[in-house]
PDB file of C-alpha atoms in Angstrom:
ATOM      1  CA  ASP A 992     119.556 101.738  57.380  1.00  0.00           C
ATOM      2  CA  GLY A 993     122.958 102.957  58.613  1.00  0.00           C
ATOM      3  CA  HIS A 994     121.562 106.016  60.392  1.00  0.00           C
ATOM      4  CA  ASP A 995     121.530 106.214  64.128  1.00  0.00           C
ATOM      5  CA  GLY A 996     118.491 108.491  64.113  1.00  0.00           C
ATOM      6  CA  ALA A 997     120.160 110.917  66.506  1.00  0.00           C
ATOM      7  CA  SER A 998     120.236 113.902  64.169  1.00  0.00           C
ATOM      8  CA  GLY A 999     116.452 114.195  63.864  1.00  0.00           C
ATOM      9  CA  ASP A1000     116.920 116.335  60.774  1.00  0.00           C
ATOM     10  CA  GLY A1001     113.988 115.008  58.773  1.00  0.00           C
ATOM     11  CA  ALA A1002     116.159 114.698  55.653  1.00  0.00           C
ATOM     12  CA  GLN A1003     114.549 112.599  53.007  1.00  0.00           C
ATOM     13  CA  GLY A1004     116.112 109.624  51.302  1.00  0.00           C
ATOM     14  CA  SER A1005     118.952 107.484  52.380  1.00  0.00           C
ATOM     15  CA  ILE A1006     122.570 107.043  51.446  1.00  0.00           C
ATOM     16  CA  GLY A1007     121.715 104.824  48.497  1.00  0.00           C
ATOM     17  CA  SER A1008     118.895 106.989  47.113  1.00  0.00           C
ATOM     18  CA  GLY A1009     119.079 109.027  43.955  1.00  0.00           C
ATOM     19  CA  SER A1010     122.123 108.863  41.753  1.00  0.00           C
ATOM     20  CA  VAL A1011     124.578 108.711  44.647  1.00  0.00           C
ATOM     21  CA  ALA A1012     125.730 105.264  45.652  1.00  0.00           C
ATOM     22  CA  LEU A1013     128.179 104.857  48.491  1.00  0.00           C
ATOM     23  CA  SER A1014     130.472 101.925  48.845  1.00  0.00           C
ATOM     24  CA  THR A1015     131.803 101.056  52.249  1.00  0.00           C
ATOM     25  CA  PRO A1016     135.539 100.424  52.512  1.00  0.00           C
ATOM     26  CA  SER A1017     136.735  97.371  54.355  1.00  0.00           C
ATOM     27  CA  PRO A1018     136.712  97.736  58.137  1.00  0.00           C
ATOM     28  CA  SER A1019     140.512  97.677  58.210  1.00  0.00           C
ATOM     29  CA  LYS A1020     140.626 101.052  56.397  1.00  0.00           C
ATOM     30  CA  SER A1021     138.579 102.889  58.992  1.00  0.00           C
ATOM     31  CA  PRO A1022     138.179 101.578  62.514  1.00  0.00           C
ATOM     32  CA  PRO A1023     134.636 101.871  63.863  1.00  0.00           C
ATOM     33  CA  PRO A1024     133.893 104.675  66.294  1.00  0.00           C
ATOM     34  CA  GLN A1025     134.280 103.735  69.951  1.00  0.00           C
ATOM     35  CA  ALA A1026     131.636 104.604  72.541  1.00  0.00           C
ATOM     36  CA  ASP A1027     134.086 106.586  74.681  1.00  0.00           C
ATOM     37  CA  GLU A1028     135.454 108.734  71.839  1.00  0.00           C
ATOM     38  CA  PRO A1029     134.697 112.459  71.575  1.00  0.00           C
ATOM     39  CA  PRO A1030     131.864 113.267  69.114  1.00  0.00           C
ATOM     40  CA  GLU A1031     134.284 114.999  66.715  1.00  0.00           C
ATOM     41  CA  LYS A1032     136.413 111.846  66.459  1.00  0.00           C
ATOM     42  CA  LYS A1033     133.307 109.728  65.815  1.00  0.00           C
ATOM     43  CA  LEU A1034     132.236 112.163  63.078  1.00  0.00           C
ATOM     44  CA  PHE A1035     135.719 112.066  61.516  1.00  0.00           C
ATOM     45  CA  LYS A1036     135.727 108.250  61.407  1.00  0.00           C
ATOM     46  CA  ARG A1037     132.216 108.124  59.983  1.00  0.00           C
ATOM     47  CA  GLY A1038     133.194 110.741  57.405  1.00  0.00           C
ATOM     48  CA  ALA A1039     136.217 108.671  56.363  1.00  0.00           C
ATOM     49  CA  VAL A1040     133.830 105.895  55.317  1.00  0.00           C
ATOM     50  CA  LEU A1041     131.187 108.151  53.756  1.00  0.00           C
ATOM     51  CA  TYR A1042     133.820 110.089  51.765  1.00  0.00           C
ATOM     52  CA  ALA A1043     133.694 107.203  49.270  1.00  0.00           C
ATOM     53  CA  ALA A1044     130.832 109.133  47.602  1.00  0.00           C
ATOM     54  CA  CYS A1045     133.236 112.011  46.939  1.00  0.00           C
ATOM     55  CA  ALA A1046     136.443 110.113  46.175  1.00  0.00           C
ATOM     56  CA  GLY A1047     135.462 109.200  42.621  1.00  0.00           C
ATOM     57  CA  CYS A1048     135.903 112.833  41.616  1.00  0.00           C
ATOM     58  CA  HIS A1049     137.927 114.468  44.375  1.00  0.00           C
ATOM     59  CA  GLN A1050     140.123 111.335  44.623  1.00  0.00           C
ATOM     60  CA  PRO A1051     140.880 109.208  47.711  1.00  0.00           C
ATOM     61  CA  ASN A1052     143.729 111.590  48.606  1.00  0.00           C
ATOM     62  CA  GLY A1053     141.625 114.748  48.164  1.00  0.00           C
ATOM     63  CA  ALA A1054     143.875 115.993  45.337  1.00  0.00           C
ATOM     64  CA  GLY A1055     141.079 116.248  42.754  1.00  0.00           C
ATOM     65  CA  SER A1056     141.943 115.902  39.072  1.00  0.00           C
ATOM     66  CA  ALA A1057     142.875 118.943  37.016  1.00  0.00           C
ATOM     67  CA  PRO A1058     142.609 117.045  33.679  1.00  0.00           C
ATOM     68  CA  LEU A1059     139.063 115.953  34.581  1.00  0.00           C
ATOM     69  CA  ASN A1060     138.190 119.381  36.031  1.00  0.00           C
ATOM     70  CA  PHE A1061     137.619 118.168  39.620  1.00  0.00           C
ATOM     71  CA  PRO A1062     138.980 120.629  42.205  1.00  0.00           C
ATOM     72  CA  PRO A1063     141.149 119.479  45.100  1.00  0.00           C
ATOM     73  CA  LEU A1064     139.849 119.400  48.650  1.00  0.00           C
ATOM     74  CA  ALA A1065     143.331 118.968  50.142  1.00  0.00           C
ATOM     75  CA  GLY A1066     144.654 122.425  50.946  1.00  0.00           C
ATOM     76  CA  SER A1067     141.607 124.120  49.402  1.00  0.00           C
ATOM     77  CA  GLU A1068     140.838 127.584  50.695  1.00  0.00           C
ATOM     78  CA  TRP A1069     137.131 126.697  50.290  1.00  0.00           C
ATOM     79  CA  VAL A1070     137.566 123.814  52.755  1.00  0.00           C
ATOM     80  CA  LEU A1071     139.923 125.440  55.232  1.00  0.00           C
ATOM     81  CA  ARG A1072     137.909 128.583  56.003  1.00  0.00           C
ATOM     82  CA  GLU A1073     137.358 129.217  59.703  1.00  0.00           C
ATOM     83  CA  LYS A1074     133.622 128.613  59.309  1.00  0.00           C
ATOM     84  CA  PRO A1075     132.351 125.670  57.239  1.00  0.00           C
ATOM     85  CA  ASP A1076     129.321 127.574  55.914  1.00  0.00           C
ATOM     86  CA  ARG A1077     130.413 127.685  52.254  1.00  0.00           C
ATOM     87  CA  MET A1078     131.421 124.040  52.243  1.00  0.00           C
ATOM     88  CA  ILE A1079     128.097 122.976  53.757  1.00  0.00           C
ATOM     89  CA  ARG A1080     126.193 124.917  51.090  1.00  0.00           C
ATOM     90  CA  ILE A1081     128.251 123.303  48.329  1.00  0.00           C
ATOM     91  CA  MET A1082     127.660 119.832  49.765  1.00  0.00           C
ATOM     92  CA  LEU A1083     123.910 120.433  50.109  1.00  0.00           C
ATOM     93  CA  ASP A1084     123.209 121.943  46.686  1.00  0.00           C
ATOM     94  CA  ALA A1085     126.451 121.503  44.663  1.00  0.00           C
ATOM     95  CA  ILE A1086     128.264 124.202  42.717  1.00  0.00           C
ATOM     96  CA  GLU A1087     128.521 125.033  39.033  1.00  0.00           C
ATOM     97  CA  GLY A1088     130.392 127.600  37.010  1.00  0.00           C
ATOM     98  CA  PRO A1089     133.996 128.640  37.404  1.00  0.00           C
ATOM     99  CA  ILE A1090     135.601 128.336  40.838  1.00  0.00           C
ATOM    100  CA  SER A1091     139.198 129.185  41.710  1.00  0.00           C
ATOM    101  CA  VAL A1092     140.893 126.672  44.010  1.00  0.00           C
ATOM    102  CA  LYS A1093     144.566 126.954  44.937  1.00  0.00           C
ATOM    103  CA  GLY A1094     145.204 129.318  42.024  1.00  0.00           C
ATOM    104  CA  ALA A1095     143.582 127.127  39.355  1.00  0.00           C
ATOM    105  CA  THR A1096     140.139 127.550  37.815  1.00  0.00           C
ATOM    106  CA  PHE A1097     137.744 124.621  37.640  1.00  0.00           C
ATOM    107  CA  ASP A1098     134.365 124.583  35.902  1.00  0.00           C
ATOM    108  CA  ASN A1099     132.610 121.253  36.283  1.00  0.00           C
ATOM    109  CA  PRO A1100     128.799 121.169  36.383  1.00  0.00           C
ATOM    110  CA  ALA A1101     128.684 117.464  37.288  1.00  0.00           C
ATOM    111  CA  MET A1102     128.773 117.707  41.093  1.00  0.00           C
ATOM    112  CA  PRO A1103     125.559 116.231  42.471  1.00  0.00           C
ATOM    113  CA  PRO A1104     123.669 117.864  45.327  1.00  0.00           C
ATOM    114  CA  PHE A1105     123.495 115.812  48.526  1.00  0.00           C
ATOM    115  CA  ARG A1106     120.582 117.676  50.183  1.00  0.00           C
ATOM    116  CA  ASP A1107     118.147 114.806  49.589  1.00  0.00           C
ATOM    117  CA  ALA A1108     120.666 111.953  49.725  1.00  0.00           C
ATOM    118  CA  LEU A1109     122.531 112.583  52.992  1.00  0.00           C
ATOM    119  CA  SER A1110     121.433 113.463  56.507  1.00  0.00           C
ATOM    120  CA  ASP A1111     122.769 116.412  58.489  1.00  0.00           C
ATOM    121  CA  GLU A1112     124.977 114.015  60.429  1.00  0.00           C
ATOM    122  CA  ASP A1113     126.347 112.419  57.240  1.00  0.00           C
ATOM    123  CA  ILE A1114     127.207 115.802  55.714  1.00  0.00           C
ATOM    124  CA  ALA A1115     128.775 116.936  58.997  1.00  0.00           C
ATOM    125  CA  ALA A1116     130.815 113.712  59.118  1.00  0.00           C
ATOM    126  CA  ILE A1117     132.147 114.062  55.566  1.00  0.00           C
ATOM    127  CA  ALA A1118     132.921 117.752  56.079  1.00  0.00           C
ATOM    128  CA  THR A1119     134.671 116.991  59.383  1.00  0.00           C
ATOM    129  CA  PHE A1120     136.772 114.298  57.683  1.00  0.00           C
ATOM    130  CA  VAL A1121     137.738 116.566  54.775  1.00  0.00           C
ATOM    131  CA  ARG A1122     138.400 119.674  56.893  1.00  0.00           C
ATOM    132  CA  GLY A1123     140.424 117.842  59.532  1.00  0.00           C
ATOM    133  CA  ASN A1124     142.316 115.369  57.353  1.00  0.00           C
ATOM    134  CA  ALA A1125     145.919 115.891  58.475  1.00  0.00           C
ATOM    135  CA  GLU A1126     147.178 113.429  55.828  1.00  0.00           C
ATOM    136  CA  TRP A1127     146.008 115.964  53.247  1.00  0.00           C
ATOM    137  CA  GLY A1128     147.492 118.892  55.151  1.00  0.00           C
ATOM    138  CA  ASN A1129     144.034 120.059  56.267  1.00  0.00           C
ATOM    139  CA  ASN A1130     143.578 121.267  59.836  1.00  0.00           C
ATOM    140  CA  ALA A1131     140.203 123.026  60.030  1.00  0.00           C
ATOM    141  CA  GLY A1132     137.736 122.382  62.825  1.00  0.00           C
ATOM    142  CA  PRO A1133     134.886 119.873  62.882  1.00  0.00           C
ATOM    143  CA  VAL A1134     131.393 120.459  61.515  1.00  0.00           C
ATOM    144  CA  LEU A1135     128.400 119.723  63.729  1.00  0.00           C
ATOM    145  CA  PRO A1136     125.085 118.315  62.482  1.00  0.00           C
ATOM    146  CA  ALA A1137     123.336 121.358  63.990  1.00  0.00           C
ATOM    147  CA  GLN A1138     125.397 123.634  61.709  1.00  0.00           C
ATOM    148  CA  VAL A1139     124.316 121.604  58.679  1.00  0.00           C
ATOM    149  CA  LYS A1140     120.671 121.645  59.805  1.00  0.00           C
ATOM    150  CA  ALA A1141     120.706 125.429  60.243  1.00  0.00           C
ATOM    151  CA  ILE A1142     122.088 125.962  56.734  1.00  0.00           C
ATOM    152  CA  ARG A1143     119.831 123.267  55.231  1.00  0.00           C
ATOM    153  CA  ASP A1144     116.784 124.972  56.761  1.00  0.00           C
ATOM    154  CA  GLY A1145     118.004 128.470  55.884  1.00  0.00           C
ATOM    155  CA  THR A1146     118.608 127.631  52.218  1.00  0.00           C
ATOM    156  CA  ALA A1147     115.579 125.383  51.583  1.00  0.00           C
ATOM    157  CA  SER A1148     113.781 128.130  49.629  1.00  0.00           C
ATOM    158  CA  ARG A1149     116.456 127.898  46.904  1.00  0.00           C
ATOM    159  CA  ASN A1150     114.689 124.706  45.731  1.00  0.00           C
ATOM    160  CA  GLY A1151     117.923 122.891  44.936  1.00  0.00           C
ATOM    161  CA  ALA A1152     119.496 125.536  42.701  1.00  0.00           C
ATOM    162  CA  LYS A1153     123.244 124.937  42.425  1.00  0.00           C
ATOM    163  CA  TRP A1154     125.525 127.567  43.912  1.00  0.00           C
ATOM    164  CA  ARG A1155     127.980 129.670  41.917  1.00  0.00           C
ATOM    165  CA  ALA A1156     131.291 130.800  43.378  1.00  0.00           C
ATOM    166  CA  ASP A1157     130.400 134.507  43.129  1.00  0.00           C
ATOM    167  CA  SER A1158     127.154 133.929  45.067  1.00  0.00           C
ATOM    168  CA  LEU A1159     129.131 132.241  47.848  1.00  0.00           C
ATOM    169  CA  GLU A1160     131.761 134.991  48.185  1.00  0.00           C
ATOM    170  CA  PRO A1161     129.757 136.943  50.820  1.00  0.00           C
ATOM    171  CA  VAL A1162     129.276 133.782  52.928  1.00  0.00           C
ATOM    172  CA  PRO A1163     131.779 133.590  55.804  1.00  0.00           C
TER     173      PRO A1163
END
């Protein structure tokens, strides 16, 4: 099913469940992880493939689309924070309402939540790819599946309510 089972997160569903369908780029676009690579590099490579679920809105280059009201991920202060806690919350439950990114305001309620569609490892991989994508000018640290699991577990009582930017402001 594409999961290695190592995360043990108990997340329901699979990549193709719900309204989120991922396409896998050709192998030439993203070399497969090698057994002797550091875990962060494996996560980055896996995230490069899984990012296809995000690229339709945030674009393959992470630039987003101002005319379509999709915020950029490249250079975003929401992505490049020292801790990935806000980004993980947004990926798990989505965000709605106005959000300021790189001096522009976006308000697009269409972002789907990935809590039930992606495992902790998948979310960590995508976040690691986005945060560390040097081609986009991003240089933030990797995200570990354990960080995603802790936030997933800690926010489960929200019952899938989408976040709003003002409710995320206190989150480091």
